[in-house]
Coordinates of C-alpha atoms in Angstrom, one line a residue:
X1 CA -45.9 -194.4 -25.0
X2 CA -48.7 -197.0 -24.9
X3 CA -47.4 -200.5 -24.0
X4 CA -48.7 -202.9 -26.6
X5 CA -50.5 -206.2 -25.8
X6 CA -48.7 -209.5 -26.2
X7 CA -49.6 -211.9 -28.9
X8 CA -51.0 -215.3 -28.1
X9 CA -47.7 -216.9 -29.1
X10 CA -45.8 -214.6 -26.7
X11 CA -48.1 -215.4 -23.9
X12 CA -47.8 -219.1 -24.5
X13 CA -44.0 -218.8 -24.6
X14 CA -44.0 -216.9 -21.3
X15 CA -46.2 -219.4 -19.6
X16 CA -44.1 -222.3 -20.8
X17 CA -40.8 -220.7 -19.8
X18 CA -42.2 -219.6 -16.4
X19 CA -43.9 -222.9 -15.7
X20 CA -47.3 -221.4 -14.9
X21 CA -50.6 -221.0 -16.6
X22 CA -51.9 -217.5 -16.3
X23 CA -55.4 -217.0 -15.0
X24 CA -57.8 -216.4 -17.9
X25 CA -58.6 -212.8 -17.0
X26 CA -54.9 -211.9 -16.8
X27 CA -54.2 -213.7 -20.1
X28 CA -57.0 -211.6 -21.7
X29 CA -55.6 -208.4 -20.3
X30 CA -52.1 -209.3 -21.7
X31 CA -53.6 -210.1 -25.1
X32 CA -56.3 -207.4 -25.4
X33 CA -55.2 -204.4 -23.3
X34 CA -51.4 -204.3 -22.6
X35 CA -48.4 -206.2 -21.5
X36 CA -48.0 -203.6 -18.7
X37 CA -49.8 -200.3 -18.7
X38 CA -51.1 -199.7 -15.2
X39 CA -49.5 -203.0 -14.2
X40 CA -45.9 -204.1 -14.0
X41 CA -44.9 -205.1 -17.5
X42 CA -44.5 -208.7 -18.5
X43 CA -41.5 -208.6 -20.8
X44 CA -38.8 -210.7 -22.5
X45 CA -35.5 -209.9 -20.8
X46 CA -32.0 -211.0 -21.3
X47 CA -32.8 -213.8 -18.8
X48 CA -36.2 -214.7 -20.3
X49 CA -39.7 -213.6 -19.5
X50 CA -40.2 -211.7 -16.3
X51 CA -42.2 -208.9 -14.8
X52 CA -40.6 -205.4 -14.4
X53 CA -40.5 -204.3 -10.8
X54 CA -40.3 -207.9 -9.5
X55 CA -37.1 -209.2 -7.9
X56 CA -35.3 -212.0 -9.7
X57 CA -35.3 -214.3 -6.6
X58 CA -39.1 -214.5 -6.9
X59 CA -38.7 -216.6 -10.1
X60 CA -37.8 -219.7 -8.1
X61 CA -41.0 -219.4 -6.0
X62 CA -43.3 -218.8 -8.9
X63 CA -44.5 -222.4 -9.5
X64 CA -45.3 -223.0 -5.8
X65 CA -48.9 -222.6 -4.8
X66 CA -49.8 -219.2 -3.4
X67 CA -50.6 -219.8 0.3
X68 CA -53.6 -218.3 2.0
X69 CA -52.3 -216.1 4.9
X70 CA -54.3 -218.2 7.4
X71 CA -52.3 -221.3 6.4
X72 CA -49.1 -220.0 7.9
X73 CA -50.3 -217.9 10.9
X74 CA -49.3 -220.6 13.5
X75 CA -45.9 -221.2 11.9
X76 CA -45.3 -217.4 11.9
X77 CA -46.1 -217.2 15.6
X78 CA -43.9 -220.2 16.3
X79 CA -41.0 -218.6 14.4
X80 CA -41.4 -215.4 16.4
X81 CA -41.4 -217.3 19.6
X82 CA -38.1 -218.8 18.7
X83 CA -36.3 -215.5 18.1
X84 CA -33.1 -215.7 20.1
X85 CA -32.9 -213.6 23.3
X86 CA -29.5 -212.3 24.3
X87 CA -30.0 -213.4 27.9
X88 CA -30.1 -217.0 26.8
X89 CA -26.5 -217.0 25.6
X90 CA -23.2 -217.0 27.6
X91 CA -21.4 -214.8 25.1
X92 CA -22.2 -212.3 22.3
X93 CA -20.6 -214.4 19.6
X94 CA -23.0 -217.3 20.3
X95 CA -25.9 -215.0 20.4
X96 CA -25.0 -213.3 17.1
X97 CA -24.5 -216.7 15.4
X98 CA -28.0 -217.9 16.6
X99 CA -29.6 -214.5 15.7
X100 CA -28.1 -214.6 12.1
X101 CA -29.4 -218.2 11.6
X102 CA -32.8 -217.2 12.9
X103 CA -32.9 -214.1 10.7
X104 CA -32.0 -216.2 7.6
X105 CA -34.9 -218.6 8.4
X106 CA -37.3 -215.6 9.0
X107 CA -36.3 -214.0 5.7
X108 CA -36.9 -217.2 3.7
X109 CA -40.3 -217.7 5.5
X110 CA -41.3 -214.1 4.5
X111 CA -40.3 -214.9 0.8
X112 CA -42.5 -218.1 0.9
X113 CA -45.5 -216.0 1.9
X114 CA -45.7 -214.6 -1.7
X115 CA -44.8 -217.9 -3.5
X116 CA -46.9 -218.3 -6.6
X117 CA -47.6 -214.6 -6.9
X118 CA -46.2 -211.5 -8.6
X119 CA -46.3 -207.9 -7.7
X120 CA -48.5 -206.2 -10.3
X121 CA -48.5 -202.7 -8.7
X122 CA -46.4 -200.8 -6.2
X123 CA -48.0 -198.2 -4.0
X124 CA -45.0 -196.8 -2.1
X125 CA -43.9 -197.2 1.5
X126 CA -43.5 -200.9 1.0
X127 CA -47.1 -201.6 0.0
X128 CA -47.9 -203.6 -3.2
X129 CA -50.7 -205.4 -4.9
X130 CA -50.1 -209.1 -5.6
X131 CA -51.7 -211.4 -8.3
X132 CA -51.8 -215.1 -7.3
X133 CA -50.8 -217.2 -10.3
X134 CA -50.8 -220.7 -8.8
X135 CA -52.7 -222.9 -6.4
X136 CA -56.3 -222.8 -5.4
X137 CA -56.2 -219.0 -5.2
X138 CA -54.9 -218.4 -8.7
X139 CA -56.4 -215.3 -10.3
X140 CA -57.1 -213.6 -6.9
X141 CA -55.6 -210.2 -5.9
X142 CA -54.0 -209.4 -2.5
X143 CA -52.6 -206.4 -0.6
X144 CA -49.1 -206.9 0.8
X145 CA -49.2 -204.7 3.9
X146 CA -46.2 -206.4 5.6
X147 CA -44.4 -203.1 5.7
X148 CA -46.5 -201.8 8.6
X149 CA -48.7 -204.6 9.9
X150 CA -47.0 -207.9 8.9
X151 CA -50.1 -209.0 7.0
X152 CA -51.1 -209.9 3.5
X153 CA -54.8 -209.5 3.2
X154 CA -57.4 -210.1 0.4
X155 CA -58.6 -207.2 -1.6
X156 CA -62.4 -207.7 -1.4
X157 CA -65.7 -206.3 -2.4
X158 CA -67.2 -207.5 0.9
X159 CA -64.9 -207.5 3.9
X160 CA -67.9 -208.0 6.3
X161 CA -69.0 -211.4 5.2
X162 CA -65.9 -213.5 4.6
X163 CA -63.6 -211.3 2.6
X164 CA -63.7 -213.3 -0.6
X165 CA -60.6 -212.1 -2.5
X166 CA -61.5 -210.4 -5.7
X167 CA -60.6 -211.9 -9.1
X168 CA -58.2 -210.0 -11.4
X169 CA -61.1 -208.6 -13.5
X170 CA -62.9 -207.3 -10.5
X171 CA -59.7 -205.6 -9.3
X172 CA -59.3 -203.9 -12.7
X173 CA -62.8 -202.4 -12.2
X174 CA -62.1 -201.0 -8.7
X175 CA -58.4 -200.6 -7.9
X176 CA -56.6 -201.7 -4.8
X177 CA -57.3 -198.7 -2.5
X178 CA -61.1 -199.1 -2.8
X179 CA -60.9 -202.8 -1.9
X180 CA -58.9 -202.6 1.3
X181 CA -60.4 -203.7 4.6
X182 CA -62.1 -200.9 6.6
X183 CA -59.6 -198.9 8.6
X184 CA -56.6 -199.7 6.4
X185 CA -55.5 -196.2 5.6
X186 CA -56.9 -193.8 3.1
X187 CA -59.6 -195.7 1.4
X188 CA -60.2 -194.1 -2.0
X189 CA -63.4 -194.3 -4.1
X190 CA -63.6 -197.1 -6.6
X191 CA -61.8 -196.2 -9.8
X192 CA -60.9 -198.6 -12.7
X193 CA -57.3 -199.5 -13.0
X194 CA -57.7 -199.3 -16.7
X195 CA -60.6 -198.5 -19.0
X196 CA -61.7 -201.6 -20.7

């Protein structure tokens, strides 16, 4: 069954309720192509507008600016350096308490790495494609590869000279697998996500 596009009124209602303005290319996709299709569907649920396939806890992070991965690299290293070591504690109970507190902090830090973005496609094995909706990177598309390499990287037409992240429309024309950095798994030929 083909998933119908959204009306302009529905899109405006979703933006108002979610507290974000969709990038123009994504808004056009929702209005002219589909509310889902090859992407996770934006739908009205019992709890309001949200994307299928996205965890509910992501809603609280949606209005925060999507951070460029370079912006938190040092903080990520510092957090890893602070991971409790069992030898530093006199008993296992104190170690377990410190480890749980650190793990909670690390989990929250991981969640913040995708603030202001939604998953628009899942690719299995923990890989997904993210669309940044807020901040200076709004409208750009990213590969969440944290399942194997702890990195979120831009999907790009040119990884050699700067890796400018593609815009949503460019991504629709090529697909995620064709826009990965060299050596990032089975690079597939460019294929449109949807025919436009």
